[in-house]
Amino acid sequence: MDLNTKLFEGESVVDLDHISLSIGDLKEKPTREEFYTNYPFFKHWKNESNSYALHPGGINIYIHIPFCIQICDYCFYMKELIKSKSHVDNYIETLRLEMKSVSEALGLKKRIVNSIYIGGGTPSVLTEEQFNKLMEALHEFHEIKNVEFTFEAEPGTFNKNKLGWYKDAGVNRISMGVQSFDDNIIKYSSRKHSAMQAIKSVEMIKDLGGFSINVDLLSGLAGESMQTWVDSLQIALNQNVDMLTIYKMKTYANTVFFKKGVRTNEIQLPSDTEELAYMGAALDLISGTDYKPWSSFAFSNNGYMHRYAENTWRGQDLVAYGVSSFGKIGNINYQNLNNMDTYAERVSKSLFPLYRTYTLSHKDLMVKELLLCAARLTSYSKQEFINKFGFDYFNFIPETIEELTLKGYITDNRDELTLTRQGMLFGDFVGKVLASGLKSKMGDDNIGFSY
Ligand code: SF4
């Protein structure tokens, strides 16, 4: 064939009809007109000119204060006994430096702060000077206006005076780890406060006003019986706080309870069956009150919401400061170094004190959504998933949804998925089943659901 002659005459060198494709929705003749430089194509991009466009949505901030006056026997968090004032002073200065480096590098001053959570450890051990220094740094490197601002406080480590500083600094939510209102159970866990101190602390916070109050309880502590648990729960309900959160006590390998209750059998921990019965009793008791389930383990009085938890479960960015803290920026999960000296040394060199990171794929984000939102928030709308990921997961994993519905874990009204009482008892299990259904449909990976 004389190629030049053919082209000049406007004829194709190949028979395009013969090689046209018909695969699924694609029914096209081949063409060389396309030249792809990106995806999605530029016509879908938004016309924004400032750097804020690179970080849509606000951020949430977590600050870890790892100092405690006691080491509780069940505790698996990064914490240490408070040693000296100067040690804490140095840590606060390190936090300030970390905020400076991270905020400047990521342009955080330009991003809206949606919520702040100062946790620990025991943040309420800070002195006035340390607290004020922390607040100055927080405001110097972030733009903070009218946010939900939570401060964790342990009964016995704060007074009216301290509450005054918190209030003046904009704290509007106090979260108290009470764990039990039974003095013996509290003592068995090596905690220093008493039930009466916890009750007085709630009163003190209410008297000052201006704070929402959350009280944490732990189900499955050493020495617990159904009677002590129900009594403790009733006292907690009588406090009429805004939110009651009930965590299952887990025996992590780095805890005293693991050593004494699992390895050496020196103490008797409630069995899984007993713990399940405690949580069932809690659901029954709470269902007769004004508290409504807000998540599979938190109960809200008068419609009160916990923005920080909801925002971070829903995938908003979480900027985490402090030793061992973990956050998420964009599609990257990260955790800071968990050794205090190495953490401080990296920060002093203006380096991010990262210990480990994980870049979330699109599939990871979907799995995370099902695990942390769909099965934790007591009801989850189908539309929310479609808005985020562009397809309807109800239709994508109908067998999984049907199985969970038939076995009584969820109700599915086609617009939203709602946890039943049984689903509440096994919230994270429901999440795992939903996420597994999605993973197997999309091609499983090697990432399982165990720690
Ligand atoms: S449970 Fe709280 S107070 Fe107890 S050791 Fe852990 S962080 Fe400290």
CSV table of N, CA, C and O in Angstrom, one decimal, residues 43-129:
chain,number,residue,atom,x,y,z
A,43,LYS,N,-12.3,20.4,33.3
A,43,LYS,CA,-13.6,21.1,33.3
A,43,LYS,C,-14.3,20.8,34.7
A,43,LYS,O,-15.2,21.5,35.1
A,44,HIS,N,-13.9,19.7,35.4
A,44,HIS,CA,-14.5,19.4,36.7
A,44,HIS,C,-13.8,20.2,37.8
A,44,HIS,O,-14.3,20.2,39.0
A,45,TRP,N,-12.7,20.8,37.6
A,45,TRP,CA,-12.0,21.5,38.7
A,45,TRP,C,-12.7,22.8,39.0
A,45,TRP,O,-13.2,23.5,38.2
A,46,LYS,N,-12.6,23.2,40.3
A,46,LYS,CA,-13.2,24.4,40.8
A,46,LYS,C,-12.3,25.6,40.7
A,46,LYS,O,-11.1,25.4,40.9
A,47,ASN,N,-12.9,26.7,40.4
A,47,ASN,CA,-12.1,27.9,40.1
A,47,ASN,C,-11.8,28.6,41.5
A,47,ASN,O,-12.4,29.6,41.8
A,48,GLU,N,-10.9,28.1,42.3
A,48,GLU,CA,-10.5,28.7,43.5
A,48,GLU,C,-9.0,29.1,43.5
A,48,GLU,O,-8.2,28.4,42.9
A,49,SER,N,-8.7,30.3,44.0
A,49,SER,CA,-7.3,30.7,43.8
A,49,SER,C,-6.5,30.7,45.1
A,49,SER,O,-5.3,31.0,45.0
A,50,ASN,N,-7.1,30.5,46.2
A,50,ASN,CA,-6.3,30.5,47.4
A,50,ASN,C,-5.9,29.1,47.9
A,50,ASN,O,-6.5,28.1,47.5
A,51,SER,N,-4.9,29.1,48.8
A,51,SER,CA,-4.4,27.8,49.2
A,51,SER,C,-5.4,27.0,50.1
A,51,SER,O,-5.3,25.8,50.2
A,52,TYR,N,-6.4,27.7,50.6
A,52,TYR,CA,-7.5,27.0,51.3
A,52,TYR,C,-8.1,25.9,50.5
A,52,TYR,O,-8.5,24.9,51.0
A,53,ALA,N,-8.2,26.2,49.1
A,53,ALA,CA,-8.8,25.2,48.2
A,53,ALA,C,-8.1,23.8,48.3
A,53,ALA,O,-8.6,22.8,48.0
A,54,LEU,N,-6.8,23.9,48.7
A,54,LEU,CA,-6.1,22.6,48.7
A,54,LEU,C,-6.5,21.8,49.9
A,54,LEU,O,-6.2,20.6,50.0
A,55,HIS,N,-7.2,22.4,50.9
A,55,HIS,CA,-7.6,21.7,52.1
A,55,HIS,C,-9.1,22.0,52.4
A,55,HIS,O,-9.4,22.7,53.3
A,56,PRO,N,-10.0,21.5,51.6
A,56,PRO,CA,-11.4,21.9,51.8
A,56,PRO,C,-11.8,21.4,53.1
A,56,PRO,O,-11.3,20.3,53.6
A,57,GLY,N,-12.7,22.1,53.7
A,57,GLY,CA,-13.2,21.6,55.0
A,57,GLY,C,-12.3,22.1,56.2
A,57,GLY,O,-11.2,22.4,56.0
A,58,GLY,N,-12.9,22.1,57.3
A,58,GLY,CA,-12.1,22.5,58.5
A,58,GLY,C,-11.3,21.4,59.1
A,58,GLY,O,-11.3,20.3,58.6
A,59,ILE,N,-10.5,21.8,60.1
A,59,ILE,CA,-9.7,20.8,60.8
A,59,ILE,C,-10.2,20.7,62.2
A,59,ILE,O,-10.9,21.5,62.7
A,60,ASN,N,-9.8,19.6,62.8
A,60,ASN,CA,-10.1,19.3,64.2
A,60,ASN,C,-8.7,19.1,64.8
A,60,ASN,O,-7.8,18.7,64.2
A,61,ILE,N,-8.6,19.5,66.1
A,61,ILE,CA,-7.2,19.5,66.7
A,61,ILE,C,-7.3,18.6,67.9
A,61,ILE,O,-8.2,18.7,68.8
A,62,TYR,N,-6.3,17.8,68.0
A,62,TYR,CA,-6.1,17.0,69.3
A,62,TYR,C,-4.8,17.3,69.9
A,62,TYR,O,-3.8,17.4,69.2
A,63,ILE,N,-4.7,17.5,71.2
A,63,ILE,CA,-3.5,17.8,71.9
A,63,ILE,C,-3.3,16.8,73.0
A,63,ILE,O,-4.3,16.7,73.9
A,64,HIS,N,-2.2,16.1,73.0
A,64,HIS,CA,-2.1,15.0,74.0
A,64,HIS,C,-1.2,15.5,75.2
A,64,HIS,O,-0.1,16.0,75.0
A,65,ILE,N,-1.8,15.4,76.4
A,65,ILE,CA,-1.0,15.8,77.6
A,65,ILE,C,-0.8,14.4,78.4
A,65,ILE,O,-1.8,13.9,79.0
A,66,PRO,N,0.4,13.9,78.3
A,66,PRO,CA,0.5,12.5,78.8
A,66,PRO,C,0.8,12.3,80.3
A,66,PRO,O,1.1,11.2,80.7
A,67,PHE,N,0.6,13.3,81.1
A,67,PHE,CA,1.0,13.2,82.5
A,67,PHE,C,-0.2,12.8,83.4
A,67,PHE,O,-1.3,13.3,83.2
A,68,CYS,N,0.0,11.9,84.4
A,68,CYS,CA,-1.0,11.5,85.2
A,68,CYS,C,-0.5,11.4,86.7
A,68,CYS,O,0.7,11.3,86.9
A,69,ILE,N,-1.5,11.5,87.6
A,69,ILE,CA,-1.1,11.3,89.0
A,69,ILE,C,-1.1,9.9,89.5
A,69,ILE,O,-0.9,9.6,90.6
A,70,GLN,N,-1.6,9.0,88.6
A,70,GLN,CA,-1.7,7.6,88.9
A,70,GLN,C,-1.6,6.8,87.6
A,70,GLN,O,-1.7,7.4,86.5
A,71,ILE,N,-1.3,5.5,87.7
A,71,ILE,CA,-1.3,4.7,86.5
A,71,ILE,C,-2.4,3.7,86.7
A,71,ILE,O,-2.3,2.8,87.6
A,72,CYS,N,-3.5,3.8,86.0
A,72,CYS,CA,-4.6,2.9,86.2
A,72,CYS,C,-4.3,1.5,85.6
A,72,CYS,O,-3.7,1.5,84.5
A,73,ASP,N,-4.8,0.5,86.2
A,73,ASP,CA,-4.5,-0.9,85.9
A,73,ASP,C,-4.9,-1.3,84.5
A,73,ASP,O,-4.5,-2.3,83.9
A,74,TYR,N,-5.9,-0.6,83.9
A,74,TYR,CA,-6.5,-1.0,82.6
A,74,TYR,C,-5.9,-0.1,81.5
A,74,TYR,O,-6.2,-0.3,80.3
A,75,CYS,N,-5.1,0.9,81.8
A,75,CYS,CA,-4.8,2.0,80.9
A,75,CYS,C,-3.7,1.5,79.9
A,75,CYS,O,-2.6,1.1,80.2
A,76,PHE,N,-4.0,1.7,78.6
A,76,PHE,CA,-3.1,1.4,77.5
A,76,PHE,C,-2.6,2.6,76.8
A,76,PHE,O,-1.9,2.5,75.8
A,77,TYR,N,-3.0,3.8,77.2
A,77,TYR,CA,-2.6,5.1,76.6
A,77,TYR,C,-1.1,5.4,76.8
A,77,TYR,O,-0.6,4.9,77.8
A,78,MET,N,-0.6,6.2,76.0
A,78,MET,CA,0.8,6.7,76.3
A,78,MET,C,0.7,7.8,77.4
A,78,MET,O,0.0,8.8,77.3
A,79,LYS,N,1.2,7.4,78.6
A,79,LYS,CA,1.1,8.3,79.7
A,79,LYS,C,2.3,8.0,80.6
A,79,LYS,O,3.0,7.0,80.5
A,80,GLU,N,2.6,9.0,81.5
A,80,GLU,CA,3.6,8.8,82.5
A,80,GLU,C,3.3,9.5,83.8
A,80,GLU,O,2.5,10.5,83.8
A,81,LEU,N,3.8,9.0,84.9
A,81,LEU,CA,3.5,9.7,86.2
A,81,LEU,C,4.2,11.0,86.1
A,81,LEU,O,5.3,11.2,85.6
A,82,ILE,N,3.5,12.0,86.6
A,82,ILE,CA,4.0,13.4,86.6
A,82,ILE,C,5.2,13.4,87.5
A,82,ILE,O,5.2,13.0,88.6
A,83,LYS,N,6.4,13.9,86.9
A,83,LYS,CA,7.6,13.9,87.6
A,83,LYS,C,7.9,15.2,88.3
A,83,LYS,O,8.1,15.3,89.5
A,84,SER,N,8.0,16.3,87.5
A,84,SER,CA,8.3,17.6,88.1
A,84,SER,C,7.7,18.6,87.2
A,84,SER,O,7.3,18.4,86.1
A,85,LYS,N,7.6,19.8,87.8
A,85,LYS,CA,7.0,20.9,87.1
A,85,LYS,C,7.9,21.2,85.8
A,85,LYS,O,7.3,21.5,84.7
A,86,SER,N,9.2,21.2,86.0
A,86,SER,CA,10.0,21.6,84.8
A,86,SER,C,9.8,20.6,83.6
A,86,SER,O,9.9,21.0,82.5
A,87,HIS,N,9.6,19.3,84.0
A,87,HIS,CA,9.4,18.3,82.9
A,87,HIS,C,8.1,18.7,82.1
A,87,HIS,O,8.1,18.6,80.9
A,88,VAL,N,7.1,19.1,82.8
A,88,VAL,CA,5.8,19.5,82.1
A,88,VAL,C,6.0,20.8,81.4
A,88,VAL,O,5.6,20.9,80.2
A,89,ASP,N,6.8,21.7,82.0
A,89,ASP,CA,7.1,23.0,81.3
A,89,ASP,C,7.8,22.7,80.0
A,89,ASP,O,7.4,23.3,79.0
A,90,ASN,N,8.7,21.8,80.0
A,90,ASN,CA,9.5,21.5,78.7
A,90,ASN,C,8.5,20.9,77.7
A,90,ASN,O,8.7,21.2,76.5
A,91,TYR,N,7.6,20.1,78.1
A,91,TYR,CA,6.7,19.4,77.2
A,91,TYR,C,5.8,20.5,76.5
A,91,TYR,O,5.5,20.5,75.3
A,92,ILE,N,5.3,21.4,77.4
A,92,ILE,CA,4.4,22.5,76.8
A,92,ILE,C,5.2,23.3,75.8
A,92,ILE,O,4.7,23.7,74.7
A,93,GLU,N,6.5,23.6,76.1
A,93,GLU,CA,7.3,24.3,75.1
A,93,GLU,C,7.5,23.5,73.8
A,93,GLU,O,7.4,24.1,72.7
A,94,THR,N,7.6,22.2,74.0
A,94,THR,CA,7.8,21.3,72.8
A,94,THR,C,6.5,21.4,72.0
A,94,THR,O,6.5,21.4,70.7
A,95,LEU,N,5.4,21.3,72.7
A,95,LEU,CA,4.1,21.4,71.9
A,95,LEU,C,4.0,22.7,71.1
A,95,LEU,O,3.5,22.7,70.0
A,96,ARG,N,4.4,23.8,71.8
A,96,ARG,CA,4.4,25.1,71.1
A,96,ARG,C,5.2,25.1,69.8
A,96,ARG,O,4.8,25.5,68.7
A,97,LEU,N,6.4,24.5,69.9
A,97,LEU,CA,7.3,24.4,68.7
A,97,LEU,C,6.7,23.5,67.7
A,97,LEU,O,6.8,23.8,66.5
A,98,GLU,N,6.1,22.4,68.1
A,98,GLU,CA,5.4,21.5,67.1
A,98,GLU,C,4.3,22.2,66.4
A,98,GLU,O,4.2,22.1,65.2
A,99,MET,N,3.5,22.9,67.2
A,99,MET,CA,2.4,23.7,66.5
A,99,MET,C,2.9,24.7,65.5
A,99,MET,O,2.3,24.8,64.4
A,100,LYS,N,4.0,25.3,65.9
A,100,LYS,CA,4.6,26.4,65.0
A,100,LYS,C,5.0,25.7,63.6
A,100,LYS,O,4.6,26.1,62.6
A,101,SER,N,5.8,24.6,63.8
A,101,SER,CA,6.3,23.9,62.5
A,101,SER,C,5.2,23.4,61.7
A,101,SER,O,5.1,23.6,60.5
A,102,VAL,N,4.2,22.7,62.3
A,102,VAL,CA,3.2,22.0,61.6
A,102,VAL,C,2.2,23.1,60.9
A,102,VAL,O,1.9,23.0,59.8
A,103,SER,N,1.9,24.1,61.8
A,103,SER,CA,0.9,25.1,61.3
A,103,SER,C,1.5,25.8,60.1
A,103,SER,O,0.8,26.1,59.1
A,104,GLU,N,2.8,26.2,60.2
A,104,GLU,CA,3.4,27.0,59.2
A,104,GLU,C,3.6,26.2,57.9
A,104,GLU,O,3.3,26.6,56.8
A,105,ALA,N,4.0,24.9,58.1
A,105,ALA,CA,4.2,24.1,56.9
A,105,ALA,C,2.9,23.7,56.2
A,105,ALA,O,2.9,23.7,54.9
A,106,LEU,N,1.8,23.6,56.9
A,106,LEU,CA,0.6,23.2,56.3
A,106,LEU,C,-0.4,24.3,56.1
A,106,LEU,O,-1.6,24.1,55.7
A,107,GLY,N,0.0,25.5,56.4
A,107,GLY,CA,-0.9,26.7,56.3
A,107,GLY,C,-2.2,26.6,57.1
A,107,GLY,O,-3.3,26.9,56.7
A,108,LEU,N,-2.0,26.1,58.3
A,108,LEU,CA,-3.2,25.8,59.2
A,108,LEU,C,-3.9,27.1,59.6
A,108,LEU,O,-5.1,27.1,59.9
A,109,LYS,N,-3.2,28.2,59.6
A,109,LYS,CA,-3.9,29.5,60.0
A,109,LYS,C,-5.0,29.8,59.1
A,109,LYS,O,-5.9,30.6,59.4
A,110,LYS,N,-4.9,29.3,57.9
A,110,LYS,CA,-6.0,29.7,56.9
A,110,LYS,C,-7.2,28.7,56.9
A,110,LYS,O,-8.1,28.8,56.2
A,111,ARG,N,-7.1,27.7,57.8
A,111,ARG,CA,-8.2,26.7,57.8
A,111,ARG,C,-9.0,26.9,59.0
A,111,ARG,O,-8.5,27.2,60.1
A,112,ILE,N,-10.3,26.7,58.8
A,112,ILE,CA,-11.2,26.8,60.0
A,112,ILE,C,-11.0,25.7,60.9
A,112,ILE,O,-10.8,24.5,60.5
A,113,VAL,N,-11.0,26.0,62.2
A,113,VAL,CA,-11.0,24.9,63.2
A,113,VAL,C,-12.4,24.6,63.6
A,113,VAL,O,-13.2,25.4,64.1
A,114,ASN,N,-12.7,23.3,63.5
A,114,ASN,CA,-14.1,22.9,63.8
A,114,ASN,C,-14.3,22.4,65.2
A,114,ASN,O,-15.3,22.5,65.8
A,115,SER,N,-13.2,21.8,65.8
A,115,SER,CA,-13.3,21.3,67.2
A,115,SER,C,-11.9,21.1,67.7
A,115,SER,O,-10.9,20.9,67.0
A,116,ILE,N,-11.8,21.2,69.0
A,116,ILE,CA,-10.5,21.0,69.7
A,116,ILE,C,-10.8,20.0,70.8
A,116,ILE,O,-11.8,20.0,71.5
A,117,TYR,N,-9.8,19.1,71.0
A,117,TYR,CA,-9.9,18.1,72.1
A,117,TYR,C,-8.5,18.0,72.8
A,117,TYR,O,-7.5,17.7,72.1
A,118,ILE,N,-8.5,18.4,74.1
A,118,ILE,CA,-7.2,18.2,74.8
A,118,ILE,C,-7.4,17.0,75.7
A,118,ILE,O,-8.3,17.0,76.6
A,119,GLY,N,-6.7,16.0,75.4
A,119,GLY,CA,-6.9,14.7,76.1
A,119,GLY,C,-5.6,14.2,76.7
A,119,GLY,O,-4.5,14.8,76.5
A,120,GLY,N,-5.6,13.0,77.3
A,120,GLY,CA,-4.4,12.5,77.9
A,120,GLY,C,-4.5,11.0,78.2
A,120,GLY,O,-5.2,10.3,77.5
A,121,GLY,N,-3.7,10.6,79.2
A,121,GLY,CA,-3.1,11.5,80.3
A,121,GLY,C,-4.2,12.2,81.0
A,121,GLY,O,-5.4,11.9,80.9
A,122,THR,N,-3.7,13.2,81.7
A,122,THR,CA,-4.7,14.0,82.6
A,122,THR,C,-4.4,15.5,82.4
A,122,THR,O,-3.6,16.1,83.1
A,123,PRO,N,-5.0,16.1,81.4
A,123,PRO,CA,-4.7,17.5,81.1
A,123,PRO,C,-5.0,18.4,82.3
A,123,PRO,O,-4.3,19.5,82.5
A,124,SER,N,-5.9,18.0,83.2
A,124,SER,CA,-6.2,18.9,84.4
A,124,SER,C,-5.1,18.9,85.4
A,124,SER,O,-5.3,19.6,86.4
A,125,VAL,N,-4.0,18.2,85.2
A,125,VAL,CA,-2.9,18.4,86.1
A,125,VAL,C,-2.0,19.7,85.8
A,125,VAL,O,-1.2,20.1,86.6
A,126,LEU,N,-2.3,20.3,84.6
A,126,LEU,CA,-1.5,21.5,84.2
A,126,LEU,C,-1.7,22.6,85.2
A,126,LEU,O,-2.8,22.8,85.7
A,127,THR,N,-0.6,23.3,85.5
A,127,THR,CA,-0.7,24.5,86.3
A,127,THR,C,-1.3,25.7,85.5
A,127,THR,O,-1.4,25.6,84.3
A,128,GLU,N,-1.6,26.8,86.1
A,128,GLU,CA,-2.2,27.9,85.4
A,128,GLU,C,-1.3,28.4,84.3
A,128,GLU,O,-1.6,28.7,83.2
A,129,GLU,N,0.0,28.5,84.7
A,129,GLU,CA,1.0,29.0,83.8
A,129,GLU,C,1.1,28.1,82.6
A,129,GLU,O,1.2,28.5,81.4
